[in-house]
Every structure is written in C-alpha cells, then in structure tokens.
Amino acid sequence: MWGSDKRLEMKRIAVLISGNGSNLQAIIDAIAKGSLTDKAHIVQVISNKKDAYGLIRAQQVAIPTTVVTLKTFTEAGKSREDYDAYLAEFLIVNVQPDIVVLAGFMHVLSSAFLDRLKRIAIINLHPALPGEFDGTHAIERAYQAYQEGKITETGVMIHRVVAEVDRGEVIIVEKVPIMKEDGLEDLKHRIQLVEHRLIVEGILYVLYNKP
Ligand code: GRF
C-alpha cells in the first residue's frame, strides 16, 4: 500500500506541551521504533509557550508545530475562554485529531475547549496518584509530604480531561516508591521514567480499547 494511503488509516495524535517535551519525545520514540509504529502518528504539536524545547523536538522529526500563547489573547483584550475556544477550533479545523494528549501542558483548559471537543479523546499525564497533589508542582509536594512522614509512595496517572483539574476518569495509574535516600531530583527522574512509559500506554489504550 502506498505510504500516503497507510497514513490515512493511522490514528492522528495532537500533543499539547508547555516545556521540555520529554513526554512528547517518548511518544516520538515509540512511533519511531516501537509500539505505536504503523498505528498512529503525531500530526501536530501545539505549545502555549514559544520557547518550549518540545517544539525543537517536534521540528527535528518534521512534525508540524504551532505556538498559541494566552498572552496574545489577553493583550488583545480577549479572555481565557476565547483562547480555549480558539485552540479547540484550531484542532477541529486544522488537525482533526483522534486523540489530544496533554503532555506537560501547563494551561488549565476550560469547558470552552472541552465542550467543543466532546467527540475527541483528551488525556492528561499527571505525576501523582488520583486525588493527591492535583495541580502544579505535584512531584515537589509529594517529596515534601514524604519528608513529613505523610506518605511512603507517590505515582503517575493518565486520565481523561474534565474541567476539574486532574480529576477525570483514570485510564492508567502506577505507584512510584520514594526511597529514604532520595533527593528531589532522584524522585523526579524515577517518576519521569514511569511517565514516558505510561503516556504511550495511555494513548494505545484510548485509541484501541476505550476511544
Ligand atoms: C512532567 O512531570 C509532566 O507530568 C508535568 O510536566 C513535567 C514535564 O513534562 N506536567 P515534559 O518533560 O515537558 O514532558
């Protein structure tokens, strides 16, 4: 079958990022040599930050990238809802993804985004166990709680995105132990290795088991 026809069958992934993009890289690597090959491809990477290194990672493998910053909207007197609605429309009109993956995306998406994409799976990676450390700096907060003897482990989850931050249906969750000799960076490293595996598993699960 001609390459282009095969690509027509492949599932279309849109990835939203804000920073380093190590989770985006994990998806790129999975497509390049592993479990997603011939099944899905990344058709667009969108960043809300123009200096996100993840944009470079995408451009290195010729994935189309777009930067949409909230600042451009607020400076034009527009609201967060306007931003979210624009982002949703951009995806619907220009990308037509089968799945939207929030991979280190640090902007909270409102119903102005979610309501427009009701028929598309939207998943988020969050470096904590369900119901614990919602929001930003989850790893740091878990590390602090461990130091205070409040927890003995933390985790990583992939969940569907709903308006309430980090509270959608959990798709995959994996516990991550915290060792007494851990520094914060040790825990971050251990968590990121789990993130990079779960983000790919989460995409496969949603695309092929529970769209
Ligand atoms: C990760 O811990 C992710 O869960 C969080 O942002 C961190 C950086 O992700 N939301 P990445 O390297 O930009 O993928």
mmCIF file of C-alpha atoms and ligand atoms in Angstrom:
data_model
loop_
_atom_site.group_PDB
_atom_site.id
_atom_site.type_symbol
_atom_site.label_atom_id
_atom_site.label_comp_id
_atom_site.label_asym_id
_atom_site.label_seq_id
_atom_site.Cartn_x
_atom_site.Cartn_y
_atom_site.Cartn_z
ATOM 1 C CA MET A 1 0.000 0.000 0.000
ATOM 2 C CA TRP A 2 1.319 3.445 -0.833
ATOM 3 C CA GLY A 3 2.705 5.289 2.210
ATOM 4 C CA SER A 4 0.184 8.090 1.966
ATOM 5 C CA ASP A 5 -2.769 5.652 1.949
ATOM 6 C CA LYS A 6 -1.397 3.874 5.019
ATOM 7 C CA ARG A 7 -1.043 7.197 6.772
ATOM 8 C CA LEU A 8 -4.703 7.889 6.047
ATOM 9 C CA GLU A 9 -5.586 4.851 8.182
ATOM 10 C CA MET A 10 -3.255 5.763 11.029
ATOM 11 C CA LYS A 11 -4.705 7.401 14.101
ATOM 12 C CA ARG A 12 -3.948 11.111 14.424
ATOM 13 C CA ILE A 13 -2.353 12.359 17.631
ATOM 14 C CA ALA A 14 -2.197 16.017 18.643
ATOM 15 C CA VAL A 15 0.177 16.768 21.535
ATOM 16 C CA LEU A 16 -0.061 19.907 23.671
ATOM 17 C CA ILE A 17 3.085 20.983 25.533
ATOM 18 C CA SER A 18 4.496 23.856 27.562
ATOM 19 C CA GLY A 19 8.109 22.965 28.184
ATOM 20 C CA ASN A 20 10.876 20.397 27.845
ATOM 21 C CA GLY A 21 8.709 17.861 25.998
ATOM 22 C CA SER A 22 10.339 14.696 27.371
ATOM 23 C CA ASN A 23 6.908 13.030 27.289
ATOM 24 C CA LEU A 24 6.411 14.204 23.709
ATOM 25 C CA GLN A 25 9.818 12.659 22.999
ATOM 26 C CA ALA A 26 8.623 9.380 24.492
ATOM 27 C CA ILE A 27 5.705 9.351 22.018
ATOM 28 C CA ILE A 28 8.023 10.263 19.111
ATOM 29 C CA ASP A 29 10.371 7.432 20.106
ATOM 30 C CA ALA A 30 7.500 4.947 20.432
ATOM 31 C CA ILE A 31 6.409 5.809 16.891
ATOM 32 C CA ALA A 32 9.959 5.701 15.548
ATOM 33 C CA LYS A 33 10.760 2.259 16.851
ATOM 34 C CA GLY A 34 8.086 0.701 18.962
ATOM 35 C CA SER A 35 4.521 0.089 19.996
ATOM 36 C CA LEU A 36 2.839 2.939 18.037
ATOM 37 C CA THR A 37 4.589 2.311 14.728
ATOM 38 C CA ASP A 38 2.095 1.950 11.827
ATOM 39 C CA LYS A 39 -0.769 2.570 14.224
ATOM 40 C CA ALA A 40 -0.615 6.274 14.938
ATOM 41 C CA HIS A 41 1.369 9.383 14.150
ATOM 42 C CA ILE A 42 1.721 12.818 15.676
ATOM 43 C CA VAL A 43 0.107 15.272 13.259
ATOM 44 C CA GLN A 44 0.528 18.445 15.312
ATOM 45 C CA VAL A 45 2.372 19.729 18.371
ATOM 46 C CA ILE A 46 0.925 22.858 19.958
ATOM 47 C CA SER A 47 2.705 24.823 22.670
ATOM 48 C CA ASN A 48 1.362 27.653 24.793
ATOM 49 C CA LYS A 49 4.976 28.807 25.307
ATOM 50 C CA LYS A 50 7.095 29.950 22.362
ATOM 51 C CA ASP A 51 10.349 28.823 23.986
ATOM 52 C CA ALA A 52 9.230 25.267 24.785
ATOM 53 C CA TYR A 53 12.067 22.876 23.921
ATOM 54 C CA GLY A 54 9.435 20.343 22.903
ATOM 55 C CA LEU A 55 8.916 22.451 19.756
ATOM 56 C CA ILE A 56 12.516 21.709 18.761
ATOM 57 C CA ARG A 57 11.959 18.004 19.417
ATOM 58 C CA ALA A 58 8.936 18.051 17.072
ATOM 59 C CA GLN A 59 10.713 20.060 14.367
ATOM 60 C CA GLN A 60 13.649 17.612 14.458
ATOM 61 C CA VAL A 61 11.299 14.924 13.144
ATOM 62 C CA ALA A 62 9.275 17.232 10.864
ATOM 63 C CA ILE A 63 6.123 17.254 12.986
ATOM 64 C CA PRO A 64 4.102 20.442 12.342
ATOM 65 C CA THR A 65 4.242 22.815 15.311
ATOM 66 C CA THR A 66 2.124 25.759 16.353
ATOM 67 C CA VAL A 67 2.521 28.231 19.200
ATOM 68 C CA VAL A 68 -0.626 29.757 20.679
ATOM 69 C CA THR A 69 0.106 31.892 23.735
ATOM 70 C CA LEU A 70 -2.517 33.126 26.159
ATOM 71 C CA LYS A 71 -0.603 36.431 26.221
ATOM 72 C CA THR A 72 -1.534 37.202 22.606
ATOM 73 C CA PHE A 73 -5.189 36.840 23.589
ATOM 74 C CA THR A 74 -5.072 38.818 26.832
ATOM 75 C CA GLU A 75 -3.065 41.614 25.154
ATOM 76 C CA ALA A 76 -5.846 41.816 22.563
ATOM 77 C CA GLY A 77 -8.379 42.167 25.359
ATOM 78 C CA LYS A 78 -9.626 38.599 24.903
ATOM 79 C CA SER A 79 -10.371 36.087 27.665
ATOM 80 C CA ARG A 80 -9.087 32.643 28.632
ATOM 81 C CA GLU A 81 -12.320 31.265 27.228
ATOM 82 C CA ASP A 82 -11.556 32.941 23.882
ATOM 83 C CA TYR A 83 -8.119 31.307 23.988
ATOM 84 C CA ASP A 84 -9.557 27.893 24.818
ATOM 85 C CA ALA A 85 -12.229 28.184 22.120
ATOM 86 C CA TYR A 86 -9.601 29.190 19.524
ATOM 87 C CA LEU A 87 -7.396 26.245 20.472
ATOM 88 C CA ALA A 88 -10.342 23.853 20.135
ATOM 89 C CA GLU A 89 -11.392 25.283 16.770
ATOM 90 C CA PHE A 90 -7.803 25.127 15.522
ATOM 91 C CA LEU A 91 -7.718 21.423 16.372
ATOM 92 C CA ILE A 92 -11.116 20.746 14.786
ATOM 93 C CA VAL A 93 -10.467 22.682 11.567
ATOM 94 C CA ASN A 94 -6.736 22.181 11.009
ATOM 95 C CA VAL A 95 -5.772 18.985 12.826
ATOM 96 C CA GLN A 96 -8.775 16.612 13.103
ATOM 97 C CA PRO A 97 -7.052 14.506 15.789
ATOM 98 C CA ASP A 98 -8.312 11.162 17.037
ATOM 99 C CA ILE A 99 -6.741 11.975 20.381
ATOM 100 C CA VAL A 100 -5.424 15.086 22.113
ATOM 101 C CA VAL A 101 -2.592 14.391 24.564
ATOM 102 C CA LEU A 102 -1.691 16.975 27.227
ATOM 103 C CA ALA A 103 1.978 16.182 27.880
ATOM 104 C CA GLY A 104 3.395 18.653 30.350
ATOM 105 C CA PHE A 105 0.794 21.193 29.222
ATOM 106 C CA MET A 106 0.554 23.763 31.995
ATOM 107 C CA HIS A 107 -2.582 25.632 30.935
ATOM 108 C CA VAL A 108 -5.885 24.633 32.571
ATOM 109 C CA LEU A 109 -8.415 24.045 29.795
ATOM 110 C CA SER A 110 -11.970 25.224 30.455
ATOM 111 C CA SER A 111 -15.275 23.954 29.115
ATOM 112 C CA ALA A 112 -14.815 26.427 26.222
ATOM 113 C CA PHE A 113 -12.220 23.913 24.988
ATOM 114 C CA LEU A 114 -13.699 20.670 26.311
ATOM 115 C CA ASP A 115 -17.259 21.261 25.084
ATOM 116 C CA ARG A 116 -16.037 21.782 21.502
ATOM 117 C CA LEU A 117 -14.078 18.543 21.546
ATOM 118 C CA LYS A 118 -16.644 16.250 23.159
ATOM 119 C CA ARG A 119 -16.234 13.629 20.429
ATOM 120 C CA ILE A 120 -12.430 13.526 20.742
ATOM 121 C CA ALA A 121 -10.482 11.699 23.456
ATOM 122 C CA ILE A 122 -8.450 14.132 25.545
ATOM 123 C CA ILE A 123 -5.962 12.692 28.025
ATOM 124 C CA ASN A 124 -3.562 14.247 30.515
ATOM 125 C CA LEU A 125 -0.447 12.994 32.230
ATOM 126 C CA HIS A 126 -0.198 13.914 35.898
ATOM 127 C CA PRO A 127 2.727 12.921 38.130
ATOM 128 C CA ALA A 128 0.685 11.967 41.202
ATOM 129 C CA LEU A 129 -1.816 9.371 42.402
ATOM 130 C CA PRO A 130 -5.535 10.072 41.833
ATOM 131 C CA GLY A 131 -6.834 12.732 44.181
ATOM 132 C CA GLU A 132 -3.380 13.560 45.561
ATOM 133 C CA PHE A 133 -1.397 16.690 44.729
ATOM 134 C CA ASP A 134 -3.704 17.989 41.978
ATOM 135 C CA GLY A 135 -2.312 20.980 40.110
ATOM 136 C CA THR A 136 1.245 22.199 39.723
ATOM 137 C CA HIS A 137 4.461 21.081 41.450
ATOM 138 C CA ALA A 138 2.936 17.703 42.269
ATOM 139 C CA ILE A 139 6.325 15.971 42.493
ATOM 140 C CA GLU A 140 7.771 18.604 44.813
ATOM 141 C CA ARG A 141 4.676 18.436 47.032
ATOM 142 C CA ALA A 142 4.828 14.649 47.195
ATOM 143 C CA TYR A 143 8.516 14.824 48.125
ATOM 144 C CA GLN A 144 7.708 17.317 50.892
ATOM 145 C CA ALA A 145 4.860 15.117 52.185
ATOM 146 C CA TYR A 146 7.255 12.156 52.272
ATOM 147 C CA GLN A 147 9.783 14.182 54.273
ATOM 148 C CA GLU A 148 6.998 14.952 56.733
ATOM 149 C CA GLY A 149 6.161 11.248 57.036
ATOM 150 C CA LYS A 150 2.719 11.714 55.492
ATOM 151 C CA ILE A 151 3.206 9.355 52.515
ATOM 152 C CA THR A 152 5.541 6.474 51.618
ATOM 153 C CA GLU A 153 4.947 6.495 47.850
ATOM 154 C CA THR A 154 3.549 8.624 45.047
ATOM 155 C CA GLY A 155 2.706 7.824 41.442
ATOM 156 C CA VAL A 156 1.830 8.777 37.872
ATOM 157 C CA MET A 157 -1.538 8.687 36.190
ATOM 158 C CA ILE A 158 -3.058 9.176 32.776
ATOM 159 C CA HIS A 159 -6.616 10.456 32.988
ATOM 160 C CA ARG A 160 -9.313 11.868 30.777
ATOM 161 C CA VAL A 161 -9.512 15.642 30.905
ATOM 162 C CA VAL A 162 -12.517 17.273 32.540
ATOM 163 C CA ALA A 163 -12.998 20.849 33.693
ATOM 164 C CA GLU A 164 -11.860 19.983 37.240
ATOM 165 C CA VAL A 165 -8.063 19.922 37.250
ATOM 166 C CA ASP A 166 -6.516 16.438 37.262
ATOM 167 C CA ARG A 167 -9.838 14.800 38.234
ATOM 168 C CA GLY A 168 -11.043 12.992 35.116
ATOM 169 C CA GLU A 169 -11.584 9.232 34.736
ATOM 170 C CA VAL A 170 -8.294 7.488 35.458
ATOM 171 C CA ILE A 171 -7.065 5.427 32.488
ATOM 172 C CA ILE A 172 -3.773 4.141 33.880
ATOM 173 C CA VAL A 173 -2.103 4.668 37.230
ATOM 174 C CA GLU A 174 1.222 3.376 38.530
ATOM 175 C CA LYS A 175 2.651 3.808 42.010
ATOM 176 C CA VAL A 176 6.196 5.130 42.358
ATOM 177 C CA PRO A 177 8.141 4.374 45.555
ATOM 178 C CA ILE A 178 10.053 7.106 47.368
ATOM 179 C CA MET A 179 13.362 5.973 48.919
ATOM 180 C CA LYS A 180 14.710 7.488 52.093
ATOM 181 C CA GLU A 181 17.993 8.318 50.346
ATOM 182 C CA ASP A 182 16.156 10.115 47.532
ATOM 183 C CA GLY A 183 16.844 13.727 46.751
ATOM 184 C CA LEU A 184 14.083 15.561 44.846
ATOM 185 C CA GLU A 185 15.903 15.014 41.540
ATOM 186 C CA ASP A 186 16.117 11.259 42.182
ATOM 187 C CA LEU A 187 12.361 11.108 42.649
ATOM 188 C CA LYS A 188 11.739 13.321 39.601
ATOM 189 C CA HIS A 189 13.932 11.017 37.488
ATOM 190 C CA ARG A 190 12.170 7.880 38.719
ATOM 191 C CA ILE A 191 8.774 9.494 38.038
ATOM 192 C CA GLN A 192 9.716 10.696 34.566
ATOM 193 C CA LEU A 193 10.768 7.179 33.515
ATOM 194 C CA VAL A 194 7.290 5.995 34.521
ATOM 195 C CA GLU A 195 5.648 8.974 32.757
ATOM 196 C CA HIS A 196 7.437 8.165 29.494
ATOM 197 C CA ARG A 197 6.098 4.615 29.562
ATOM 198 C CA LEU A 198 2.569 5.461 30.724
ATOM 199 C CA ILE A 199 1.997 8.213 28.188
ATOM 200 C CA VAL A 200 2.445 5.694 25.369
ATOM 201 C CA GLU A 201 0.381 3.017 27.109
ATOM 202 C CA GLY A 202 -2.368 5.565 27.737
ATOM 203 C CA ILE A 203 -2.533 6.549 24.063
ATOM 204 C CA LEU A 204 -2.676 2.909 22.947
ATOM 205 C CA TYR A 205 -5.398 2.117 25.481
ATOM 206 C CA VAL A 206 -7.609 5.041 24.475
ATOM 207 C CA LEU A 207 -7.099 4.616 20.722
ATOM 208 C CA TYR A 208 -7.612 0.853 20.650
ATOM 209 C CA ASN A 209 -9.592 -0.085 23.731
ATOM 210 C CA LYS A 210 -11.606 2.828 25.032
ATOM 211 C CA PRO A 211 -11.844 5.601 22.428
HETATM 212 C C1 GRF B 1 6.196 16.284 33.771
HETATM 213 O O1 GRF B 1 6.416 15.906 35.124
HETATM 214 C C2 GRF B 1 4.727 16.351 33.477
HETATM 215 O O2 GRF B 1 3.954 15.384 34.117
HETATM 216 C C3 GRF B 1 4.412 17.703 34.007
HETATM 217 O O3 GRF B 1 5.428 18.491 33.424
HETATM 218 C C4 GRF B 1 6.641 17.730 33.549
HETATM 219 C C5 GRF B 1 7.495 17.936 32.324
HETATM 220 O O4 GRF B 1 6.984 17.225 31.271
HETATM 221 N N1 GRF B 1 3.107 18.147 33.689
HETATM 222 P P1 GRF B 1 7.729 17.266 29.828
HETATM 223 O O5 GRF B 1 9.180 16.898 30.029
HETATM 224 O O6 GRF B 1 7.594 18.681 29.306
HETATM 225 O O7 GRF B 1 7.015 16.245 29.002
#
